[in-house]
Coordinates of C-alpha atoms and ligand atoms in Angstrom, one line a residue:
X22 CA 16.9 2.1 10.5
X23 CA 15.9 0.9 7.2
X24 CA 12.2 1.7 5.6
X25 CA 10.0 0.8 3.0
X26 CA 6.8 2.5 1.5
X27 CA 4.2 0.1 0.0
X28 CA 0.8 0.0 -1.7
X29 CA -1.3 -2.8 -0.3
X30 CA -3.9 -3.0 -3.1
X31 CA -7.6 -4.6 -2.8
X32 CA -8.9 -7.3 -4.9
X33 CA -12.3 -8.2 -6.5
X34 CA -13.4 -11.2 -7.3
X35 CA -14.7 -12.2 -10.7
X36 CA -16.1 -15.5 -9.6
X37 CA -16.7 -17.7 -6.5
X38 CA -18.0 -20.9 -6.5
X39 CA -18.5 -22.2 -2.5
X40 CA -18.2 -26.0 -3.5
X41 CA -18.9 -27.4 -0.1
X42 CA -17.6 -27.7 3.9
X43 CA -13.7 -30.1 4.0
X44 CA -12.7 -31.9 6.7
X45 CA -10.6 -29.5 8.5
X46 CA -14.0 -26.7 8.8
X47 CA -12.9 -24.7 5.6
X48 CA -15.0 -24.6 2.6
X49 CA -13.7 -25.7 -0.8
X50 CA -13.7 -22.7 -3.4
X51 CA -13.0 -22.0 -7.0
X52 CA -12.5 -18.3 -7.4
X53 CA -11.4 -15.7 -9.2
X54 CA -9.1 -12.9 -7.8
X55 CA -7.8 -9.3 -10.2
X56 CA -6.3 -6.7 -8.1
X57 CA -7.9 -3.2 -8.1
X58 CA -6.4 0.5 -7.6
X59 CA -8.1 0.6 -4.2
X60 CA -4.7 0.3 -1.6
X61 CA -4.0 0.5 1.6
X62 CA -0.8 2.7 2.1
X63 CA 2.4 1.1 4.3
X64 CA 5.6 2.2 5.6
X65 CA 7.6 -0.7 7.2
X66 CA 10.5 0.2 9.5
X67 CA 13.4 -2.1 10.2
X68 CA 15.8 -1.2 13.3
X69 CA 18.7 -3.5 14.7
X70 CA 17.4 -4.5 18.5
X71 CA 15.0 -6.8 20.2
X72 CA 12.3 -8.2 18.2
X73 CA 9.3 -6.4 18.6
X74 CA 6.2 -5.5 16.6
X75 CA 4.3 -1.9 16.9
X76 CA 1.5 -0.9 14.3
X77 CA -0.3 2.7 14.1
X78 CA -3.0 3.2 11.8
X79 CA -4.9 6.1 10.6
X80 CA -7.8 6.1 8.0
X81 CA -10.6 3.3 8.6
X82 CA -10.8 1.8 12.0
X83 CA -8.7 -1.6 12.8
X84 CA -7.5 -2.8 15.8
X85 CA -3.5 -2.3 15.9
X86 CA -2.6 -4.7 18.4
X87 CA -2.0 -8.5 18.0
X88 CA -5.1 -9.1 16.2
X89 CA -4.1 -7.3 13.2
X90 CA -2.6 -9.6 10.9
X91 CA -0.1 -7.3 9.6
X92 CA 1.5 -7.3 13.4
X93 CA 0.9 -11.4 12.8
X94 CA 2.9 -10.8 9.6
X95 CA 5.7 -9.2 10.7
X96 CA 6.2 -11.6 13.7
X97 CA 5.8 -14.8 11.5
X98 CA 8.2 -13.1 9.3
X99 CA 10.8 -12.3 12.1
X100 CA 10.5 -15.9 13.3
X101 CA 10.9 -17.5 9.7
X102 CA 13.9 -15.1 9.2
X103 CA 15.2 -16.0 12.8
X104 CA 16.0 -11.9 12.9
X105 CA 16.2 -10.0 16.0
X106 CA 15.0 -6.6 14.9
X107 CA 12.3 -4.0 15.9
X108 CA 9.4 -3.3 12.9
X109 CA 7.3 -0.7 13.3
X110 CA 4.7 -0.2 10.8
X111 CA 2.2 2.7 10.1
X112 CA -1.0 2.1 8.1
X113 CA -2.9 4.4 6.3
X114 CA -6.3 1.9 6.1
X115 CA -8.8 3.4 2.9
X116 CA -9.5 -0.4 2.1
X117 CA -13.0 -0.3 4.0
X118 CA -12.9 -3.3 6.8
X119 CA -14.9 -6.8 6.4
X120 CA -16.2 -5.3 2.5
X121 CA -14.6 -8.3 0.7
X122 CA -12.0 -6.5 -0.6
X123 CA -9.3 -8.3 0.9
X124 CA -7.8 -5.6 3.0
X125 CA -6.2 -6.9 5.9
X126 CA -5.0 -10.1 3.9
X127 CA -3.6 -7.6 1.3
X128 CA -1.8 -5.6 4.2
X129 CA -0.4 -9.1 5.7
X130 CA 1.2 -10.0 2.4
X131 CA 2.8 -6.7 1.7
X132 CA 4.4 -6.9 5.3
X133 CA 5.7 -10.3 4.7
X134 CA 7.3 -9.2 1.5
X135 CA 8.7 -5.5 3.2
X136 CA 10.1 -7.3 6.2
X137 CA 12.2 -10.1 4.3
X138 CA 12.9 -6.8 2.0
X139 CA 14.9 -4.9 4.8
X140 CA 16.5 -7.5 6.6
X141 CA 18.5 -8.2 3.1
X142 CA 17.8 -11.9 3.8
X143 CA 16.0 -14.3 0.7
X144 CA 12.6 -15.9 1.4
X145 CA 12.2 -18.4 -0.9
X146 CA 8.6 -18.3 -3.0
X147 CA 7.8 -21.5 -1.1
X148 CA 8.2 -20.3 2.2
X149 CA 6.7 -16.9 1.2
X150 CA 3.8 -18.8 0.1
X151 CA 3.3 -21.1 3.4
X152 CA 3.7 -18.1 5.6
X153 CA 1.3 -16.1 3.9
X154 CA -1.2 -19.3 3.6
X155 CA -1.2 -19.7 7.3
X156 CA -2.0 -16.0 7.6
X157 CA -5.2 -16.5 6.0
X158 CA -6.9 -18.0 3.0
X159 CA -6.8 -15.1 1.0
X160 CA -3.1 -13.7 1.6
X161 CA -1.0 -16.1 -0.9
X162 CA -3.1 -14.2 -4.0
X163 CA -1.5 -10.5 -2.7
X164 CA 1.7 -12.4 -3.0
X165 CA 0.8 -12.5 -7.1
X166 CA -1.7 -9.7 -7.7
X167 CA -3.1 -9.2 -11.5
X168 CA -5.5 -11.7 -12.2
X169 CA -5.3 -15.0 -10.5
X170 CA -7.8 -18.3 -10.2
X171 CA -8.0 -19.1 -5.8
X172 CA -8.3 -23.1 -5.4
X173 CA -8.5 -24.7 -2.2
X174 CA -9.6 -22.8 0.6
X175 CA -8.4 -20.2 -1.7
X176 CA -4.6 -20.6 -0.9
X177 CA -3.6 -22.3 -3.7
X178 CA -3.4 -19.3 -6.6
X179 CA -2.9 -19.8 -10.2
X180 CA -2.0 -16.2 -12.5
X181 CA -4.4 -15.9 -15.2
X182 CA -3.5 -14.0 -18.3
X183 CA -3.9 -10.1 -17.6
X184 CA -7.0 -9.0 -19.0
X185 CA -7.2 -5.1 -20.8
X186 CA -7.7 -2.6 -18.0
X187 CA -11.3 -2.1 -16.8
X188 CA -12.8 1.0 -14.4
X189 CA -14.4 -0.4 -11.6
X190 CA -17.4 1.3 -9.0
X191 CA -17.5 -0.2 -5.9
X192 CA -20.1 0.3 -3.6
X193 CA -19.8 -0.5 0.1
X194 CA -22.7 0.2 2.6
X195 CA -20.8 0.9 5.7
X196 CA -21.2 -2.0 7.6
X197 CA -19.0 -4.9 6.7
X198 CA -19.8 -8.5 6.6
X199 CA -17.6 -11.2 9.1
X200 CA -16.2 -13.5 6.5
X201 CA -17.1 -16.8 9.1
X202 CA -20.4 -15.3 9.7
X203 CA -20.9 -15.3 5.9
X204 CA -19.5 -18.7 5.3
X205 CA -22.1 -20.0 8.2
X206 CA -25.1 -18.8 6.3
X207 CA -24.4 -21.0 3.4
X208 CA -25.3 -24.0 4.9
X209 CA -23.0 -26.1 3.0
X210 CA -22.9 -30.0 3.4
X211 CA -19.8 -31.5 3.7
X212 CA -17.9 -32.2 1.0
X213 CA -17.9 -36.1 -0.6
X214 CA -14.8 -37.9 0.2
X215 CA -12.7 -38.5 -2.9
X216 CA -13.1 -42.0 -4.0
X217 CA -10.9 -43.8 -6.5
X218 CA -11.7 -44.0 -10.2
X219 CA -11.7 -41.3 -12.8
X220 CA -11.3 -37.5 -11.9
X221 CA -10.5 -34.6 -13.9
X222 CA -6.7 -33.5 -14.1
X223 CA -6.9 -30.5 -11.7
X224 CA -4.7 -28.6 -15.1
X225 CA -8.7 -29.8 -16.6
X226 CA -10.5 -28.4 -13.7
X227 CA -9.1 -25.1 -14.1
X228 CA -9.0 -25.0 -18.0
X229 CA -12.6 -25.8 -17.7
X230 CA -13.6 -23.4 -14.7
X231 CA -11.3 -20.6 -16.5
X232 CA -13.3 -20.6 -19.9
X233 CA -16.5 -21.2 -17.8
X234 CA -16.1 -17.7 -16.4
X235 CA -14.2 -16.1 -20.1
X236 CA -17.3 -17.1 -21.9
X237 CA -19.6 -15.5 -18.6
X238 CA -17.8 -12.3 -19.4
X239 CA -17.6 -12.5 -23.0
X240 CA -21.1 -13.3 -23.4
X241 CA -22.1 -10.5 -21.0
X242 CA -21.0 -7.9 -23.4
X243 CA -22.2 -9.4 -26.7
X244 CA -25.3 -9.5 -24.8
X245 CA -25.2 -5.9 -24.0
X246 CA -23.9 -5.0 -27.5
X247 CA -27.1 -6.9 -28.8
X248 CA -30.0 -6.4 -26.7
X249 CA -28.3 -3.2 -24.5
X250 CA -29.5 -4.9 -21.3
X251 CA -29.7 -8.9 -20.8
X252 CA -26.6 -10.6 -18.8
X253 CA -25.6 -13.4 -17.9
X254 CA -24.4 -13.3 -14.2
X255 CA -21.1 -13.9 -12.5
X256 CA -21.4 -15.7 -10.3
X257 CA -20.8 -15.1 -6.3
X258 CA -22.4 -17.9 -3.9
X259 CA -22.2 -15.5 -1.1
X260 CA -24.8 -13.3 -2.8
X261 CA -28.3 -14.5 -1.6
X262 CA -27.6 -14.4 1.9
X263 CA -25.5 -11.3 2.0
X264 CA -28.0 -9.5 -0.1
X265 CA -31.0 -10.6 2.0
X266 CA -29.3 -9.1 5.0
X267 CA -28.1 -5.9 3.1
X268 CA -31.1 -5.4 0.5
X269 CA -29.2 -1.8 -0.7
X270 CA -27.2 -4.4 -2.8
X271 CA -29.1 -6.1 -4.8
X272 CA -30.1 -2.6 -5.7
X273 CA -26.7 -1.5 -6.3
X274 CA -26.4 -4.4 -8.3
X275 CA -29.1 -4.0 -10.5
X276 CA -28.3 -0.5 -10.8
X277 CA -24.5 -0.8 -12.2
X278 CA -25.9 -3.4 -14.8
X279 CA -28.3 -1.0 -15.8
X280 CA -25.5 1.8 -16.4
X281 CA -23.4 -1.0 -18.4
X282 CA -21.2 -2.6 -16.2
X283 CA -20.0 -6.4 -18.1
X284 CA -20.4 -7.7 -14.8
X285 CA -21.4 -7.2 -11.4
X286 CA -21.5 -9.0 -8.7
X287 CA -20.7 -9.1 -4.8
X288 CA -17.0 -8.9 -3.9
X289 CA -15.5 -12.0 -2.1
X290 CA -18.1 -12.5 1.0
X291 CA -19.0 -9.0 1.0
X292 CA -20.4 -6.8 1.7
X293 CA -18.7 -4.5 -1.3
X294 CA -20.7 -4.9 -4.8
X295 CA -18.8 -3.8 -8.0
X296 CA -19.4 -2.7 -11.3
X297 CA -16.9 -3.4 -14.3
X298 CA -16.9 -1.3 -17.1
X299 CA -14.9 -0.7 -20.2
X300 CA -15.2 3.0 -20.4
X301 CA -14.4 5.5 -17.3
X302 CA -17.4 7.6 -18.5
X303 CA -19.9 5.0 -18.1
X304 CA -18.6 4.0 -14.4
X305 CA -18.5 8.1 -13.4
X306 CA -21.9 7.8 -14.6
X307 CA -23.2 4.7 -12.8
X308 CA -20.9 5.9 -9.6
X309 CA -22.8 9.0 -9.6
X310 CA -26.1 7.3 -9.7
X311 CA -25.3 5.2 -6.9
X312 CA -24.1 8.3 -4.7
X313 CA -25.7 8.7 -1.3
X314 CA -27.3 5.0 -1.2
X315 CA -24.3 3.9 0.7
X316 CA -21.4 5.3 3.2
X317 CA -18.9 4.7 0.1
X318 CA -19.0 4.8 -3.5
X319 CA -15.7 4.4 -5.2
X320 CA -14.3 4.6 -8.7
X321 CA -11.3 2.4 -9.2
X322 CA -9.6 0.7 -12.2
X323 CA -8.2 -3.0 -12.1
X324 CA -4.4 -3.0 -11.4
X325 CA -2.2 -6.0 -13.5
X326 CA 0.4 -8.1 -11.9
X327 CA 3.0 -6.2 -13.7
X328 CA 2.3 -2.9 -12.2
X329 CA 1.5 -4.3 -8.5
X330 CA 4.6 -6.7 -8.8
X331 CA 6.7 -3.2 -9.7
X332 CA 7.0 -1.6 -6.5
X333 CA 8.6 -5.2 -4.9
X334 CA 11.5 -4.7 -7.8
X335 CA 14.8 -4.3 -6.3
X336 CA 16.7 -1.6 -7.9
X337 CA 18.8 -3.3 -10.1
X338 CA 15.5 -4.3 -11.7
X339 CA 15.6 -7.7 -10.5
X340 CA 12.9 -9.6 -8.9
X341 CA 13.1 -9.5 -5.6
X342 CA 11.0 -13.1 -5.2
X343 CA 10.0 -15.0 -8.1
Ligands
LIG129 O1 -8.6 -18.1 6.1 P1 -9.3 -16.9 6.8 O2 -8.7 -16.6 8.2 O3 -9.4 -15.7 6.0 O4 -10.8 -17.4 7.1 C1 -11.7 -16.8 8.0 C2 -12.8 -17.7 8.3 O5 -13.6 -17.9 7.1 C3 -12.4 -19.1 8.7 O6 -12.2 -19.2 10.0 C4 -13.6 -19.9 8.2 O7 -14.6 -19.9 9.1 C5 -14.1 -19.2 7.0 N1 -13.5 -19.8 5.7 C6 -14.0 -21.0 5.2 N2 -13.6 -21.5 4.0 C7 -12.6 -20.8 3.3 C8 -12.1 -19.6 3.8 C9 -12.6 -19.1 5.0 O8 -14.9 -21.6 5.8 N3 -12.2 -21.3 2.1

């Protein structure tokens, strides 16, 4: 038998932008994604025999049968890899479920990578990439980690330049948010069909959507240099409707910009709310402010895409995907 132990981290995300409903019932997004210390823990076991898929968690609840899409994971895996083998995995879940923070997607990706990992055999990026997309929108990001821009329905991920590490509060109320029940509350019309003529150079789109959200960060901490308080707001388009159902978070919010954070917003389509802030004392401060208004308040720091990309090194210090 042949194991593997595996940090499945969390993300955040700096910015989303819910552009409208396409065709095929997703909704197009431009997003940020940046990795935070907040990981599920994974062991992945590989034994010779008939191909079969068993999963026991401990930590937060999940289902552990097919529905879990690290089970989905390791099957699509075992079928792409055309292996007959037996994985058994054991998850240790502390990412809280349906909080935005990109838990389960996270867990499906580090299977994927752990089970072409034992079986020895190569998995080109490509096909890494389409198994992960099919997964789920968010999975193809916890393929790159660090800091990424999410296109599409999110699938398509472009790495961003690592940013200086920042402490992070995140502040979950206990009961999640269902990702298509969030996306139904937007209300978003359908998307126009691209015509013919001039459009922007999608290299242009994400130039312009990058520094869009650089210059949203930058200018939130002149701001709070200058004035100690005004900020201009990432932006999250899940945030009205989430925070009209869970009103504790527009609170948090407000609270975590009040102790300093640069930016805080929502986390994906909730219902987690972060803080970001350049020194650890001032998010142990704003953490502890925050204690007892919701089931969990955590202090994390973001994690780049060198140090979540370590641990899928092989040992001779080569990449063990590109
Ligand atoms: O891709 P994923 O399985 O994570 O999506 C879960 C649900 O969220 C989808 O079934 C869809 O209802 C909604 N969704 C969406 N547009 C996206 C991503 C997700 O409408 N870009």
């Amino acid at each position: 038998m042949k194991r593997i132990a595996l940090k499945a981290y969390g993300k955040i995300n700096l910015e989303l932008a819910v552009l409208g409903r396409r065709p095929d019932g997703y909704h197009e997004l431009r997003t940020i994604f940046q990795t935070i210390s907040l990981a599920d823990r994974l062991e992945v076991r590989l034994s010779p025999g008939r191909r079969e898929v068993r999963l026991e968690t401990t930590g937060c609840e999940v289902p552990a049968g097919k529905s879990n899409l690290a089970v989905q994971a390791a099957e699509s895996a075992l079928a792409e890899l055309k292996l007959r083998a037996r994985i058994e995995i054991t998850l240790d879940k502390r990412i809280p479920p349906a909080s935005g923070l990109g838990g389960a997607s996270s867990d499906a990706a580090a299977v994927l990578r752990a089970v072409a990992l034992l079986s020895g055999r190569r998995l080109p990026a490509d096909r890494l990439l389409r198994l992960a997309a099919a997964l789920g929108s968010d999975v193809p990001f916890f393929l790159y980690g660090g800091r990424a821009i999410g296109l599409g329905r999110g699938e398509e991920v472009y790495p961003l330049p690592e940013e200086s590490r920042r402490h992070c509060v995140l502040f979950f109320p206990g009961e999640g948010m269902s990702t298509a029940e969030a996306y139904l509350s937007l209300k978003r019309p359908p998307l126009t069909p691209q015509t013919a003529g001039p459009r922007i150079d999608w290299a242009d789109e994400i130039n312009l959507f990058c520094s869009a959200v650089n210059e949203s960060l930058e200018s939130a901490s002149n701001a709070k240099r200058r004035s100690g308080g005004s900020y201009r707001k990432i932006g999250n388009d899940f945030e009205p409707p989430v925070f009209r159902r869970f009103p504790v978070l527009a609170q948090a919010k407000k609270i975590l910009l009040q102790a300093g954070a640069e930016a805080a917003s929502l986390s994906g389509s909730g219902s987690a709310v972060y803080g970001l802030f350049r020194e650890s004392s001032d998010a142990r401060r704003a953490a502890q402010q925050l204690q007892g208004r919701a089931k969990h308040v955590i202090l994390v720091r973001t994690v780049s895409r060198r140090e979540f990309a370590a641990q899928f090194r092989a040992p001779a210090g080569r990449a063990a995907f590109p």
